[in-house]
């Protein structure tokens, strides 16, 4: 019961509970707030996995950028009429069967994990006793040497998305 | 059982103590920054400011806090109660969590994160939620408009602020806040002299980030009542105010760490300037002496007592600051970097805040479209060009074996700053021209 | 002692909740939010494996996924705004212009 496990279980519980609340709330703004907590819990999981740069990128981009955009749009299109109507459609049977399928996958994961030979492979390496190696520098170096092409393609993608969003939301094209 | 709990918490006890000190002192500090603002405003308007509550208004923040705590808590009928309660909390929490990574001194830092600078920026940007949700939960037109405008402004200037910070990080080579100050100590130059345009951009962007004048349209009284804070009364409004001043202290701390040398004394490495070590002590003695001088002139006995108490406090601080300078050995001598570092850090933060206050009472307010135009059409392009400039200067300055050209530092900086300045001037000139009218058929 | 199964189960749980949200809800904005949940589940998976194998590639790919999610959210929300201006609705059932 060390800090590692406690923080994992805390963030995991927070993430799952927030996710369930996201999907079940009637009011869209409440869903958005719970999605913010789910994303923050995910960022906590990243930090617990020693991925500190990804933790802060998640907070800045996802929580500080994408969710603000969501909340803006919810406020622009928020209809009281929509909140009073039925929130769930008739596809609950499909959702149930998908859940059963994915739950079967969980069972398979458990089954393989405890079958002896894979056990040693699956254990996460312990943290080094000294300070962790700097993660941001490693990600930066990797991003600018090995993954340079996807980096440039991602920037072109963002440019295209920016232009698309501006054109989409203009009143008169 | 008790031992396991103790060993579990042991590495975290000192940061917890620092955190407790910061959380306890921060509301008091923010209250006195409000008093400072009113006194500076009065000084610039040729009047005296609060003088009655304590001697020279020194007890005014306490009176304000008591008043706000005792006000009636009004919640609008159709407001979303849960979000109405949550919004000020989000703003204050975001500001205070951001203070966890600030380097107040070489020792006094709660968490020395490896991505500290980005952490402060990221968590500070979560204050947007407090504003937007507060405006929405109030269920009133003024609040929602003010909230959306304020959030749009914050998001726009965040990009410019981030790019300005990137130009400083290129020079520092790390995101670790302590390491940044150590790099400035090793190179014997503060980054404001190496990247002056970056500092200027960060100054403007941080004023807009904290909703301060001249960028305070979302909360201006003559425009939208009080913007997103309209429906909040009493303690909730005090929380928003506390959040705003906490944000001011946080952005001032980022600028101090990155550009102004953090907790370094001016000319930290040069032995010839060691006489500057006596300056903190002399400053405190000056303030104490002035308080003692003004004490007999107060009209009421209790004000005399408060002045004497202030003088005593300043004497105590002067003694704490003087002890490591005179007793250079032992544990007191070892406290020198910590105590003096904290003093110089707070001094520089104070100067930055003074510039904030100075600008507030000098410039008229920007209209919202002018504000957005300034952010997107001027600040962001100039900050991108500035990143290029600083990167090129850093590349030119680097020695031959590190892959650079080994230019003199000041030659490289002069060249790139001149180019960035020319481009910025051209952009500013272009913004001044009236926009071209619609293309009509007669032109062709 | 944490092993990779813990992170896989967490990732699967978030993924399932996201899928149920996409399939079951009528409000298009909440459908988009559930998609973000799915992307986050995938990110957790990637970063957990990056930690298991000691390589940084998983984290780099997770950064690209976050970038993608931002682009997709922006364009998706733009579409929703454009549709809302024309039809005054955000419910997926009522967006049936192409239905025969």
XYZ file of C-alpha atoms in Angstrom:
717
model
C 0.000 0.000 0.000
C 2.483 2.620 -1.073
C 1.924 6.020 -2.642
C 1.990 4.490 -6.131
C -0.981 2.198 -5.535
C -2.947 4.728 -3.527
C -2.633 7.395 -6.177
C -3.496 4.928 -8.945
C -6.652 3.723 -7.219
C -7.667 7.259 -6.327
C -7.271 8.599 -9.854
C -8.786 5.475 -11.416
C -11.875 5.679 -9.193
C -12.198 9.391 -9.905
C -11.887 8.804 -13.654
C -14.464 6.011 -13.797
C -17.006 7.773 -11.574
C -16.623 11.028 -13.514
C -16.986 9.162 -16.809
C -20.223 7.512 -15.675
C -21.524 10.900 -14.583
C -20.570 12.452 -17.921
C -22.680 9.965 -19.800
C -25.727 10.123 -17.546
C -26.304 13.800 -16.727
C -29.306 15.623 -18.145
C -27.708 19.047 -18.208
C -24.906 19.401 -20.762
C -22.918 21.822 -18.594
C -22.870 19.313 -15.742
C -21.609 16.676 -18.175
C -18.879 19.055 -19.277
C -17.769 19.692 -15.703
C -17.596 15.973 -15.014
C -15.624 15.472 -18.207
C -13.174 18.048 -16.884
C -12.734 15.987 -13.718
C -12.368 12.804 -15.775
C -9.652 14.461 -17.871
C -7.885 15.724 -14.762
C -7.994 12.207 -13.304
C -6.485 10.892 -16.559
C -3.762 13.516 -16.244
C -3.162 12.204 -12.723
C -2.778 8.682 -14.121
C -0.220 10.015 -16.599
C 1.704 11.637 -13.760
C 1.555 8.406 -11.790
C 3.031 6.613 -14.838
C 6.016 9.010 -14.708
C 4.891 10.782 -17.896
C 5.097 14.313 -16.513
C 5.242 16.117 -19.855
C 2.126 14.321 -21.046
C 0.433 15.202 -17.754
C 0.976 18.880 -18.278
C 0.133 18.707 -22.001
C -3.154 17.009 -21.080
C -3.963 19.748 -18.567
C -3.091 22.611 -20.896
C -4.577 21.242 -24.137
C -7.463 19.071 -23.080
C -8.670 20.728 -19.899
C -7.567 24.262 -20.659
C -8.357 24.270 -24.371
C -10.744 21.655 -25.681
C -13.099 21.692 -22.708
C -13.283 25.485 -22.709
C -14.311 25.204 -26.354
C -16.962 22.648 -25.406
C -18.345 24.879 -22.671
C -18.448 27.848 -25.026
C -20.436 25.862 -27.575
C -22.764 24.438 -24.924
C -23.535 27.954 -23.803
C -24.166 29.042 -27.366
C -26.568 26.209 -28.180
C -27.977 25.542 -24.757
C -31.677 24.934 -25.086
C -33.926 24.422 -22.101
C -36.187 22.532 -24.465
C -33.501 19.958 -25.144
C -32.897 19.479 -21.436
C -36.515 18.602 -20.832
C -36.750 16.011 -23.580
C -35.777 12.365 -23.484
C -32.037 12.075 -23.043
C -31.523 8.481 -24.100
C -32.502 6.896 -27.393
C -33.730 3.367 -28.015
C -30.312 1.838 -28.660
C -29.799 0.524 -25.162
C -29.703 -3.072 -26.402
C -26.773 -2.310 -28.714
C -24.986 -0.577 -25.850
C -25.588 -3.567 -23.597
C -24.195 -6.037 -26.126
C -21.117 -3.842 -26.691
C -20.569 -3.670 -22.946
C -20.809 -7.467 -22.700
C -18.295 -7.845 -25.543
C -15.835 -5.438 -23.935
C -16.384 -7.037 -20.547
C -15.453 -10.387 -22.079
C -12.208 -8.739 -23.178
C -11.579 -7.681 -19.574
C -12.069 -11.252 -18.474
C -9.618 -12.484 -21.109
C -7.042 -9.921 -19.929
C -7.391 -11.167 -16.360
C -7.215 -14.783 -17.466
C -3.952 -14.261 -19.334
C -2.429 -12.040 -16.686
C -2.651 -14.660 -13.975
C -1.466 -17.570 -16.094
C 2.022 -17.659 -14.652
C 4.246 -17.238 -17.675
C 2.981 -13.767 -18.546
C 2.931 -12.575 -14.946
C 6.556 -11.519 -14.822
C 6.287 -9.735 -18.156
C 3.320 -7.689 -17.074
C 4.691 -6.246 -13.872
C 5.660 -2.626 -14.273
C 9.322 -1.792 -13.679
C 9.916 -0.217 -10.283
C 10.803 3.437 -10.110
C 14.546 4.164 -9.818
C 15.711 5.102 -6.331
C 17.357 8.327 -7.461
C 15.460 11.099 -9.207
C 13.576 10.098 -12.327
C 15.218 10.842 -15.641
C 13.837 14.034 -17.138
C 10.825 13.094 -19.179
C 10.149 16.351 -21.026
C 13.624 16.367 -22.546
C 13.309 12.745 -23.708
C 9.916 13.381 -25.315
C 11.218 16.552 -26.933
C 14.266 14.874 -28.400
C 12.177 11.971 -29.681
C 9.611 14.341 -31.161
C 12.202 16.324 -33.088
C 14.380 13.483 -34.328
C 12.557 10.200 -34.706
C 9.005 11.486 -35.102
C 9.761 14.653 -37.058
C 7.509 13.802 -40.008
C 4.380 13.075 -37.920
C 5.110 16.297 -36.035
C 5.033 18.344 -39.232
C 1.967 16.486 -40.495
C 0.223 17.200 -37.173
C 0.920 20.907 -37.567
C -0.555 20.860 -41.083
C -3.563 18.994 -39.669
C -4.043 21.683 -37.042
C -3.846 24.382 -39.701
C -6.491 22.613 -41.771
C -8.699 22.138 -38.712
C -8.366 25.832 -37.806
C -9.380 26.944 -41.280
C -12.213 24.409 -41.331
C -13.581 25.488 -37.968
C -13.455 29.174 -38.891
C -15.227 28.542 -42.210
C -17.792 26.280 -40.555
C -18.755 28.794 -37.919
C -18.891 31.872 -40.141
C -22.311 33.335 -40.721
C -21.873 34.103 -44.387
C -19.279 32.114 -46.296
C 0.568 2.141 13.083
C 1.592 5.626 14.031
C 5.136 4.997 12.824
C 3.930 3.883 9.389
C 1.856 7.040 9.036
C 4.862 9.111 10.138
C 7.249 7.434 7.690
C 4.638 7.782 4.966
C 4.327 11.524 5.464
C 7.900 12.329 6.436
C 9.235 13.442 3.022
C 6.160 15.602 2.584
C 6.191 17.445 5.919
C 8.352 20.373 4.848
C 6.402 21.063 1.618
C 3.192 20.795 3.653
C 4.533 23.438 6.019
C 5.421 25.725 3.118
C 1.991 25.155 1.582
C 0.319 25.994 4.896
C 2.328 29.196 5.166
C 1.423 30.236 1.627
C -2.292 29.436 1.966
C -2.462 31.228 5.297
C -0.533 34.303 4.202
C -2.027 34.662 0.728
C -5.432 36.214 1.601
C -3.693 38.706 3.877
C -1.146 39.476 1.180
C -3.864 39.895 -1.453
C -5.752 42.225 0.874
C -2.681 44.379 1.339
C -2.058 44.415 -2.421
C -5.591 45.858 -2.731
C -4.652 48.503 -0.167
C -1.419 49.187 -2.046
C -3.427 49.608 -5.237
C -5.740 52.137 -3.625
C -2.825 54.069 -2.164
C -0.933 54.094 -5.473
C -4.108 55.137 -7.312
C -4.564 57.937 -4.801
C -0.945 58.985 -5.188
C -1.278 59.192 -8.949
C -4.487 61.174 -8.608
C -2.941 63.629 -6.125
C -4.934 62.536 -3.105
C -4.304 60.400 -0.054
C -6.365 57.210 -0.267
C -7.624 55.287 2.767
C -6.358 57.041 5.875
C -8.962 56.461 8.529
C -9.288 52.791 9.308
C -5.777 52.198 10.533
C -2.889 54.646 10.487
C -2.475 55.444 6.809
C -5.236 52.914 6.122
C -3.154 49.943 7.232
C -6.109 48.142 8.802
C -8.395 48.749 5.823
C -8.022 45.226 4.344
C -9.043 43.673 7.653
C -12.100 45.892 7.838
C -12.974 45.025 4.235
C -12.620 41.316 4.920
C -14.865 41.491 7.983
C -17.469 43.468 6.048
C -17.488 41.010 3.158
C -17.779 38.035 5.477
C -20.780 39.527 7.192
C -22.689 40.475 4.058
C -25.875 38.676 3.113
C -25.349 35.785 0.732
C -27.721 36.348 -2.177
C -28.224 33.588 -4.737
C -30.403 34.397 -7.752
C -33.576 32.336 -7.846
C -33.062 30.670 -11.210
C -29.339 30.207 -10.840
C -27.833 26.751 -11.017
C -27.019 26.423 -7.321
C -24.344 23.805 -7.539
C -22.322 25.538 -10.276
C -22.947 28.935 -8.635
C -21.271 27.563 -5.514
C -18.446 25.900 -7.464
C -17.327 28.716 -9.761
C -15.473 31.054 -7.344
C -13.925 27.968 -5.763
C -12.447 26.936 -9.129
C -10.860 30.338 -9.684
C -9.276 30.467 -6.258
C -8.134 26.842 -6.354
C -6.500 27.272 -9.756
C -4.568 30.314 -8.539
C -3.463 28.710 -5.306
C -2.411 25.393 -6.867
C -0.321 27.372 -9.355
C 1.519 28.878 -6.405
C 2.771 25.412 -5.494
C 5.482 25.460 -8.147
C 6.701 29.031 -7.625
C 10.349 29.352 -6.574
C 10.295 31.890 -3.773
C 13.882 31.156 -2.943
C 16.474 28.427 -3.362
C 14.909 26.590 -0.425
C 11.373 27.863 -0.111
C 9.586 26.028 -2.912
C 6.757 23.605 -2.351
C 7.300 21.406 -5.384
C 10.327 21.575 -7.626
C 8.663 20.019 -10.653
C 10.692 19.210 -13.714
C 7.988 20.848 -15.839
C 7.346 23.578 -13.267
C 6.909 26.538 -15.603
C 4.430 24.723 -17.832
C 2.602 23.501 -14.745
C 2.073 27.050 -13.508
C 0.851 28.178 -16.935
C -1.454 25.183 -17.315
C -3.023 25.287 -13.897
C -3.316 29.056 -14.071
C -5.324 28.667 -17.266
C -7.883 26.643 -15.330
C -9.088 29.876 -13.814
C -11.025 30.368 -17.046
C -13.525 27.786 -15.817
C -14.265 29.819 -12.715
C -15.089 32.819 -14.871
C -17.149 31.065 -17.546
C -19.113 28.882 -15.142
C -19.692 31.821 -12.819
C -21.104 33.897 -15.616
C -23.296 31.082 -16.865
C -24.568 30.001 -13.468
C -25.762 33.511 -12.646
C -28.423 33.173 -15.312
C -28.264 36.836 -16.297
C -27.382 38.514 -19.577
C -24.673 40.807 -18.245
C -22.940 37.982 -16.468
C -22.940 35.646 -19.436
C -21.694 38.297 -21.860
C -18.976 39.389 -19.480
C -17.974 35.796 -18.854
C -17.765 34.885 -22.547
C -15.831 38.045 -23.367
C -13.451 37.479 -20.511
C -12.874 33.848 -21.456
C -12.263 34.768 -25.108
C -9.759 37.402 -23.999
C -7.967 35.000 -21.665
C -7.713 32.276 -24.286
C -6.410 34.687 -26.924
C -3.667 36.152 -24.762
C -2.669 32.790 -23.337
C -1.111 31.863 -26.693
C 0.933 35.048 -26.779
C 2.006 34.592 -23.152
C 2.972 30.982 -23.828
C 5.095 31.955 -26.831
C 6.843 34.667 -24.823
C 7.579 32.091 -22.130
C 8.891 29.723 -24.842
C 11.417 32.361 -25.904
C 12.665 32.516 -22.309
C 12.754 28.720 -22.037
C 14.907 28.505 -25.203
C 17.488 30.576 -23.373
C 17.185 28.577 -20.193
C 17.142 25.147 -21.761
C 14.825 23.697 -19.119
C 11.330 24.021 -17.723
C 12.499 23.531 -14.149
C 12.015 26.815 -12.292
C 15.013 26.468 -9.969
C 17.214 25.434 -12.862
C 16.124 28.520 -14.825
C 17.270 30.809 -12.019
C 20.509 28.845 -11.716
C 21.167 29.279 -15.453
C 20.712 33.030 -15.038
C 23.116 32.919 -12.096
C 25.700 30.949 -14.095
C 25.541 33.220 -17.104
C 25.556 36.374 -14.935
C 22.823 37.934 -17.013
C 19.108 38.157 -16.469
C 17.048 36.988 -19.407
C 15.284 40.333 -19.683
C 18.469 41.739 -21.167
C 18.815 38.823 -23.553
C 15.166 38.711 -24.677
C 13.719 42.175 -24.007
C 10.944 41.854 -26.547
C 9.927 38.558 -24.966
C 9.646 40.301 -21.616
C 7.580 43.100 -23.104
C 5.253 40.614 -24.790
C 4.865 38.688 -21.561
C 4.137 41.913 -19.692
C 1.309 42.871 -22.053
C -0.065 39.341 -22.263
C -0.043 38.911 -18.488
C -1.962 42.141 -17.995
C -4.622 40.763 -20.320
C -4.462 37.344 -18.661
C -5.401 38.768 -15.286
C -8.196 40.985 -16.605
C -6.395 44.134 -15.486
C -6.746 47.536 -17.067
C -6.377 48.545 -19.789
C -7.776 45.116 -20.696
C -10.504 44.971 -18.085
C -13.588 45.444 -20.222
C -15.196 42.207 -18.984
C -15.316 43.507 -15.451
C -15.509 47.235 -15.978
C -18.139 48.927 -13.937
C -19.327 51.298 -16.589
C -19.750 48.601 -19.201
C -21.314 45.432 -17.907
C -22.083 46.233 -14.282
C -19.398 43.891 -12.986
C -19.369 41.314 -15.746
C -19.297 37.762 -14.508
C -19.135 38.908 -10.888
C -22.437 40.776 -11.015
C -24.587 38.311 -9.107
C -21.960 37.367 -6.543
C -22.119 39.121 -3.186
C -20.238 38.981 0.062
C -17.742 36.231 0.487
C -18.145 34.725 -2.995
C -17.172 38.045 -4.545
C -14.243 38.211 -2.135
C -13.144 34.808 -3.445
C -13.193 36.080 -7.042
C -11.214 39.105 -6.013
C -8.747 36.941 -4.131
C -8.431 34.788 -7.265
C -7.681 37.839 -9.407
C -4.942 39.089 -7.100
C -3.525 35.596 -6.691
C -3.314 35.373 -10.471
C -1.501 38.703 -10.502
C 1.052 37.405 -8.018
C 1.442 34.173 -10.028
C 2.109 35.903 -13.360
C 4.454 38.338 -11.627
C 6.312 35.347 -10.187
C 6.593 33.675 -13.609
C 7.993 36.871 -15.103
C 10.385 37.273 -12.186
C 11.634 33.696 -12.437
C 12.005 33.659 -16.174
C 13.123 37.173 -17.035
C 14.158 39.027 -13.902
C 16.507 36.508 -12.319
C 14.232 35.007 -9.678
C 15.760 35.145 -6.244
C 19.121 36.506 -7.386
C 20.489 39.737 -6.049
C 21.290 42.304 -8.750
C 24.876 41.527 -9.847
C 24.733 38.258 -7.947
C 28.094 36.902 -9.050
C 30.179 40.071 -8.795
C 32.050 40.525 -5.519
C 32.360 44.276 -6.092
C 28.635 44.710 -5.582
C 28.468 42.824 -2.285
C 27.455 46.069 -0.594
C 24.023 45.429 -2.118
C 23.612 42.747 0.553
C 23.003 45.521 3.061
C 20.155 46.996 1.005
C 17.306 44.769 2.300
C 18.208 45.509 5.891
C 18.508 49.245 5.229
C 15.152 49.312 3.447
C 13.430 47.652 6.405
C 15.129 50.040 8.829
C 13.965 52.965 6.715
C 10.349 51.806 6.846
C 10.597 51.159 10.581
C 12.108 54.570 11.182
C 9.409 56.265 9.150
C 6.698 54.439 11.094
C 8.236 55.536 14.380
C 8.490 59.088 13.074
C 4.805 59.153 12.115
C 3.613 57.422 15.271
C 3.298 60.474 17.551
C 1.510 62.436 14.830
C -1.504 60.078 14.683
C -4.791 61.538 15.982
C -5.997 58.501 17.939
C -4.066 56.364 20.514
C -4.913 53.065 18.840
C -3.431 54.295 15.582
C -0.278 55.238 17.474
C -0.108 51.707 18.830
C -0.568 50.182 15.357
C 2.214 52.362 13.957
C 4.538 51.300 16.770
C 3.586 47.668 16.103
C 4.378 48.125 12.383
C 7.712 49.670 13.334
C 8.435 46.734 15.631
C 7.566 44.280 12.838
C 9.898 46.053 10.416
C 12.693 46.085 13.007
C 12.203 42.350 13.443
C 12.388 41.782 9.689
C 15.468 43.966 9.470
C 17.086 41.878 12.196
C 16.240 38.654 10.341
C 17.689 40.094 7.145
C 20.784 41.460 8.863
C 21.695 38.376 10.857
C 22.997 36.226 7.965
C 24.934 39.162 6.537
C 26.855 39.849 9.751
C 27.133 36.332 11.176
C 28.605 34.493 8.241
C 29.111 31.104 9.903
C 26.972 28.381 11.344
C 23.303 27.865 10.724
C 22.513 31.576 10.638
C 25.074 32.155 7.911
C 23.641 29.229 5.966
C 20.238 30.894 5.968
C 21.581 33.724 3.839
C 20.593 32.494 0.349
C 17.150 31.465 1.601
C 16.204 34.618 3.461
C 17.764 37.117 1.088
C 16.552 35.125 -1.902
C 12.982 35.357 -0.656
C 13.420 39.096 -0.090
C 14.763 39.800 -3.591
C 12.065 37.599 -5.167
C 9.273 39.428 -3.362
C 10.934 42.750 -4.157
C 10.943 42.002 -7.886
C 7.374 40.692 -7.758
C 6.461 43.943 -6.020
C 8.083 45.989 -8.788
C 6.218 44.012 -11.448
C 2.944 44.527 -9.573
C 3.726 48.227 -9.276
C 4.036 48.381 -13.068
C 0.629 46.668 -13.277
C -0.903 49.291 -10.991
C 0.861 52.116 -12.784
C -0.512 51.002 -16.145
C -4.004 50.672 -14.696
C -4.183 54.296 -13.687
C -2.530 55.658 -16.792
C -4.219 54.143 -19.817
C -7.882 54.191 -20.851
C -9.678 50.943 -21.436
C -9.456 48.995 -24.690
C -12.717 48.291 -26.472
C -13.330 44.590 -26.886
C -12.747 44.396 -30.638
C -9.578 46.460 -30.269
C -8.493 44.058 -27.553
C -8.996 40.975 -29.711
C -7.343 42.667 -32.669
C -4.312 43.513 -30.555
C -4.054 39.957 -29.307
C -4.448 38.122 -32.585
C -3.070 40.583 -35.137
C -0.150 41.986 -33.200
C 0.914 40.008 -30.161
C 0.775 36.484 -31.584
C 2.712 37.242 -34.813
C 5.298 39.257 -32.901
C 5.680 36.504 -30.313
C 6.222 33.904 -33.062
C 8.857 36.133 -34.696
C 10.382 36.661 -31.258
C 10.727 32.900 -30.756
C 12.504 32.718 -34.106
C 14.741 35.629 -33.138
C 15.726 34.228 -29.768
C 16.358 30.792 -31.244
C 18.582 32.287 -33.964
C 20.436 34.391 -31.397
C 20.969 31.344 -29.218
C 22.223 29.372 -32.219
C 24.610 32.150 -33.291
C 25.971 32.534 -29.780
C 26.644 28.881 -29.162
C 30.273 27.817 -29.358
C 31.608 26.035 -32.419
C 31.757 22.566 -30.883
C 28.149 22.814 -29.734
C 27.036 23.443 -33.286
C 26.811 27.232 -33.262
C 28.905 30.060 -34.629
C 30.419 31.491 -31.487
C 29.272 35.066 -31.967
C 29.439 37.511 -29.119
C 26.234 37.320 -27.063
C 25.367 40.986 -27.352
C 25.994 41.114 -31.111
C 23.628 38.199 -31.698
C 20.969 39.679 -29.413
C 21.244 43.112 -31.019
C 20.807 41.694 -34.491
C 17.788 39.527 -33.728
C 16.113 42.090 -31.464
C 16.502 44.740 -34.168
C 14.885 42.464 -36.772
C 12.035 41.524 -34.409
C 11.503 45.173 -33.523
C 11.307 46.200 -37.171
C 8.725 43.500 -37.873
C 6.743 44.467 -34.773
C 6.759 48.138 -35.781
C 5.567 47.249 -39.257
C 2.731 45.138 -37.791
C 1.728 47.933 -35.450
C 1.716 50.433 -38.313
C -0.364 48.067 -40.415
C -2.884 47.742 -37.602
C -3.311 51.480 -37.434
C -4.394 51.803 -41.021
C -8.182 51.619 -41.428
C -9.280 48.291 -42.892
C -9.851 48.241 -46.626
C -13.472 48.556 -47.714
C -15.329 45.823 -49.564
C -14.180 45.127 -53.087
C -16.632 46.772 -55.462
C -17.180 46.180 -59.134
C -15.940 49.633 -60.190
C -12.373 48.765 -59.249
C -12.098 46.321 -62.083
C 2.195 -3.899 -6.745
C 0.788 -2.478 -9.926
C 0.938 -4.437 -13.136
C -0.153 -3.628 -16.645
C -3.522 -5.317 -16.060
C -4.597 -2.522 -13.753
C -4.117 0.074 -16.463
C -5.690 -2.150 -19.131
C -8.800 -2.654 -17.029
C -9.057 1.080 -16.324
C -8.616 1.850 -20.007
C -11.249 -0.691 -20.959
C -13.685 0.672 -18.389
C -13.343 4.224 -19.719
C -13.601 2.957 -23.287
C -16.796 1.056 -22.513
C -18.379 4.034 -20.799
C -17.445 6.209 -23.765
C -18.928 3.736 -26.253
C -22.148 3.457 -24.254
C -22.345 7.256 -24.244
C -21.879 7.495 -28.010
C -24.448 4.824 -28.745
C -27.106 5.819 -26.229
C -27.261 9.612 -25.876
C -29.317 11.902 -28.095
C -27.556 15.183 -27.428
C -24.823 15.537 -30.035
C -22.536 17.498 -27.750
C -22.585 14.732 -25.169
C -21.822 12.247 -27.957
C -18.724 14.328 -28.766
C -17.751 14.333 -25.098
C -18.029 10.546 -24.986
C -15.703 10.387 -27.984
C -13.188 12.382 -25.957
C -13.536 9.782 -23.197
C -12.733 7.013 -25.716
C -9.618 8.896 -26.879
C -8.472 9.324 -23.295
C -8.891 5.620 -22.621
C -6.624 4.892 -25.585
C -4.096 7.408 -24.267
C -3.941 5.706 -20.879
C -3.325 2.411 -22.646
C -0.483 3.849 -24.732
C 1.248 5.524 -21.819
C 0.970 2.404 -19.644
C 2.672 0.330 -22.329
C 5.287 3.021 -22.826
C 6.113 2.690 -19.145
C 6.174 -1.122 -19.360
C 8.627 -1.197 -22.249
C 10.620 1.835 -21.156
C 10.297 3.562 -24.523
C 9.044 7.098 -25.010
C 7.245 6.360 -28.296
C 3.966 5.633 -26.556
C 3.936 9.074 -24.990
C 4.794 10.754 -28.282
C 1.920 8.962 -29.949
C -0.366 10.001 -27.096
C 0.630 13.630 -27.761
C -0.374 13.184 -31.390
C -3.707 11.730 -30.300
C -4.346 14.741 -28.069
C -3.524 17.032 -30.992
C -5.910 15.077 -33.203
C -8.639 15.237 -30.587
C -8.295 19.011 -30.429
C -8.624 19.355 -34.195
C -11.582 16.992 -34.311
C -13.367 18.682 -31.426
C -12.948 22.085 -33.070
C -14.306 20.975 -36.431
C -17.076 18.881 -34.860
C -18.251 21.759 -32.715
C -18.135 24.046 -35.743
C -20.436 21.637 -37.560
C -22.793 21.553 -34.580
C -22.952 25.341 -34.475
C -23.621 25.536 -38.210
C -26.351 22.914 -37.957
C -27.891 24.582 -34.911
C -28.144 27.864 -36.787
C -30.202 26.176 -39.469
C -32.315 23.659 -37.599
C -32.432 24.895 -33.968
C -31.779 21.413 -32.594
C -28.883 19.510 -31.075
C -30.567 16.133 -30.803
C -29.103 13.430 -33.014
C -32.519 11.920 -33.767
C -33.717 15.134 -35.346
C -30.686 15.518 -37.654
C -32.281 13.370 -40.347
C -32.094 15.562 -43.457
C -30.386 12.784 -45.418
C -32.811 10.071 -44.350
C -35.107 8.766 -47.045
